[in-house]
Amino acid sequence: MWLLQVAVTLPKPAVREPVNGFLGVDQGVANLAVTRDGAVVPGPALPGPIHGNGHVRSLRERRHRQRRRLQKKGTPSARRVLRRLSGGEHRMMADVNHQISKHVVREAERTGRGVALEDLRGIRGRVRAHRLQRRTLHGWAFAQLIAFTRYKAARAGVAFLLVDPAFTSQACPDCGCVSKANRPARGRFVCTGCGLAGHADHIAACNVAVRGVAGWAVVNQPHATGLPSARRDRESKPPASTGGS
């Protein structure tokens, strides 16, 4: 068997201005990703054998039960099967995250928007989950989806931004009301201020999109203080001459 490894350097395009705002994406365990446009992925929008979020969870649960049964058995044949199965779940989730990130970046590129995701770094240390839910939470690949989306957006010249995830599913994107009472059920959102109702994950994606627009304006705000800056002084100086007199 012959293996060929080829290194390819792709040009990095300039990031285009998100003239039509941001495509917000809410990440979760019940729904892996829900976009501002209301698309739930994985789902019919993605090709392949994965038919939805419930299918992913059932596959992971089946793999977990199979590993536990083989580990309890402890025979040489069981260990051989464990070695053969090792990495299978990781490869499946990597493939799902690749498909999700590709779909999100393509949709943002097609509509002239940027991509905004929640900054979920350290989420496992902040969230208190029930004992029966900890394995599901700690095994979810939030950081991988963020990394895949980031590099795909950079390759396509699409603006990418991470926003604060606090209260995205409890805040109303229309009136700004933030309350726990806005979430009468896990998947339902009803604003106690203006009455806006919808799926909680979709409302969270709308809030992520709004925060993406605000965050992009802050990041690209021109420096207008007029105060001296060592960095600006260095950048304004012409390059030193290397030729002789």
XYZ file of C-alpha atoms in Angstrom:
245
model
C 0.000 0.000 0.000
C 1.337 3.379 -0.998
C 0.566 6.580 0.909
C 0.997 10.030 -0.631
C 1.219 13.132 1.542
C 1.010 16.467 -0.230
C 1.316 19.828 1.524
C -0.790 22.554 -0.072
C -0.627 26.247 0.848
C -3.874 28.043 0.097
C -4.048 31.831 -0.203
C -5.831 33.486 2.703
C -8.459 35.895 1.366
C -9.240 39.176 3.045
C -12.172 39.086 5.450
C -15.222 40.650 3.813
C -17.356 43.111 5.728
C -20.568 41.409 6.957
C -22.909 43.872 5.242
C -26.009 41.823 6.056
C -25.189 41.167 9.698
C -24.242 37.866 11.282
C -25.551 34.329 11.102
C -25.869 33.404 14.761
C -25.518 29.751 15.777
C -26.682 28.321 19.098
C -24.903 25.139 20.247
C -26.432 22.622 22.598
C -26.811 18.998 23.591
C -30.453 18.475 22.623
C -29.815 20.288 19.325
C -26.204 20.359 18.188
C -26.623 23.603 16.252
C -29.562 25.907 15.464
C -28.987 28.857 13.135
C -30.540 32.309 13.073
C -32.486 31.217 9.989
C -34.182 28.435 11.964
C -32.205 25.539 10.476
C -31.544 22.665 12.903
C -28.380 20.760 11.984
C -27.642 17.960 11.535
C -30.864 17.368 9.705
C -32.318 17.248 6.208
C -30.015 20.088 5.133
C -26.947 17.859 5.542
C -26.174 14.777 3.450
C -25.020 11.488 4.909
C -26.345 8.772 7.214
C -26.898 11.055 10.223
C -30.593 11.963 10.197
C -30.730 14.366 13.117
C -29.672 15.216 16.662
C -31.616 12.301 18.128
C -29.796 9.920 15.804
C -26.427 11.237 17.027
C -27.414 10.811 20.678
C -28.710 7.274 20.101
C -25.483 6.276 18.335
C -23.370 7.669 21.182
C -25.482 5.894 23.796
C -25.226 2.601 21.912
C -21.446 2.919 21.673
C -21.248 3.700 25.395
C -23.277 0.613 26.342
C -21.170 -1.518 24.018
C -17.907 -0.279 25.558
C -19.187 -0.903 29.082
C -20.276 -4.433 28.195
C -16.929 -5.277 26.585
C -14.906 -3.738 29.419
C -16.890 -5.730 31.957
C -16.298 -8.906 29.991
C -12.529 -8.383 29.935
C -11.649 -11.314 27.663
C -8.914 -11.117 24.995
C -11.547 -11.105 22.250
C -13.409 -8.285 23.999
C -10.203 -6.250 24.186
C -9.627 -6.820 20.474
C -13.108 -5.502 19.718
C -12.492 -2.461 21.939
C -9.306 -1.679 20.026
C -11.181 -1.981 16.760
C -13.940 0.320 17.975
C -11.588 2.883 19.505
C -11.845 6.230 17.791
C -15.028 5.370 15.915
C -17.206 7.743 17.904
C -14.587 10.487 17.654
C -14.445 10.127 13.880
C -18.241 10.205 13.657
C -18.498 13.423 15.700
C -15.655 15.020 13.732
C -17.499 14.243 10.507
C -20.745 15.709 11.893
C -18.963 18.866 13.051
C -17.288 19.217 9.656
C -20.680 19.053 7.962
C -22.262 21.543 10.364
C -19.425 24.061 10.050
C -19.380 23.722 6.255
C -23.130 24.338 6.069
C -22.938 27.394 8.354
C -20.005 29.008 6.513
C -21.529 28.384 3.083
C -24.836 29.934 4.140
C -23.073 32.966 5.618
C -20.958 33.383 2.473
C -24.002 33.071 0.211
C -25.979 35.718 2.097
C -23.140 38.180 2.736
C -23.077 37.674 6.493
C -20.524 36.781 9.107
C -20.660 33.835 11.521
C -21.191 34.335 15.257
C -20.862 31.479 17.751
C -21.067 31.355 21.513
C -17.743 31.375 23.342
C -18.175 28.080 25.198
C -14.590 27.725 26.401
C -14.668 26.466 29.987
C -18.357 25.552 29.789
C -17.750 22.205 31.499
C -16.435 23.935 34.595
C -19.223 26.522 34.743
C -22.316 24.427 34.132
C -23.802 22.299 36.911
C -25.332 19.187 35.413
C -27.161 16.252 36.929
C -25.066 13.155 37.587
C -26.781 11.307 34.747
C -26.112 14.180 32.307
C -22.441 14.805 33.074
C -21.106 12.190 30.674
C -23.150 13.642 27.815
C -22.062 17.215 28.584
C -18.384 16.432 29.107
C -18.232 14.313 25.953
C -19.667 16.929 23.617
C -17.280 18.500 21.080
C -18.132 22.204 21.439
C -14.547 23.372 20.941
C -14.114 21.215 17.849
C -17.115 22.771 16.108
C -15.810 26.246 16.939
C -12.350 25.382 15.565
C -13.761 23.860 12.372
C -16.028 26.858 11.768
C -13.221 29.330 12.455
C -10.783 27.936 9.907
C -13.472 27.376 7.262
C -14.646 30.977 7.686
C -11.075 32.265 7.354
C -10.570 30.203 4.199
C -13.760 31.664 2.680
C -13.099 35.253 3.786
C -16.153 35.227 6.073
C -16.093 37.277 9.275
C -16.031 35.111 12.402
C -16.729 36.173 15.959
C -17.227 34.543 19.371
C -19.755 36.225 21.648
C -20.661 36.044 25.321
C -23.091 33.126 25.825
C -24.616 34.484 29.046
C -28.440 34.535 29.047
C -28.737 33.999 25.276
C -31.682 31.650 25.839
C -33.349 33.867 28.480
C -33.082 37.247 26.738
C -35.613 38.614 24.263
C -33.970 39.804 21.022
C -36.788 42.324 20.443
C -37.276 44.132 23.759
C -34.158 42.993 25.665
C -36.081 41.525 28.613
C -33.946 38.990 30.501
C -35.747 36.626 32.875
C -35.825 32.964 33.822
C -39.582 33.187 33.429
C -39.046 33.627 29.683
C -38.266 29.886 29.573
C -41.423 28.076 30.728
C -40.051 24.829 29.242
C -36.705 23.583 27.971
C -37.432 24.158 24.310
C -39.947 27.011 24.609
C -39.415 30.762 24.892
C -42.168 33.248 25.749
C -41.082 36.797 26.583
C -42.821 38.172 29.674
C -42.245 41.702 28.412
C -43.402 41.832 24.791
C -44.893 38.357 24.308
C -42.419 37.153 21.659
C -42.645 33.356 21.470
C -40.623 30.704 19.709
C -38.220 27.825 20.122
C -35.653 28.620 22.811
C -32.667 27.526 20.695
C -33.794 29.680 17.772
C -34.240 32.682 20.074
C -30.738 32.050 21.426
C -29.359 32.010 17.863
C -31.073 35.364 17.236
C -29.392 36.801 20.345
C -26.031 35.433 19.207
C -26.507 37.159 15.837
C -27.359 40.470 17.541
C -24.291 40.222 19.789
C -22.172 39.386 16.750
C -23.152 42.669 15.086
C -22.408 44.623 18.269
C -19.112 42.814 18.828
C -17.981 43.374 15.248
C -18.641 47.100 15.577
C -16.479 47.209 18.717
C -13.658 45.187 17.178
C -13.538 47.383 14.054
C -14.025 50.694 15.832
C -11.414 53.213 14.604
C -8.913 54.600 17.095
C -10.100 58.183 17.527
C -8.505 59.290 20.799
C -5.722 61.256 19.124
C -3.323 60.159 21.852
C 0.188 59.085 20.892
C 0.628 55.384 20.227
C 3.974 53.579 19.960
C 2.453 51.004 17.654
C 1.078 53.643 15.249
C 4.424 55.441 15.292
C 6.234 52.231 14.308
C 3.747 51.462 11.552
C 3.902 54.995 10.132
C 7.705 55.057 9.847
C 9.108 54.202 6.413
C 11.194 51.005 6.215
C 14.859 51.427 6.932
C 17.081 51.604 3.862
C 19.293 48.577 3.317
C 21.399 49.966 0.480
C 24.818 51.528 0.905
C 25.686 55.182 0.350
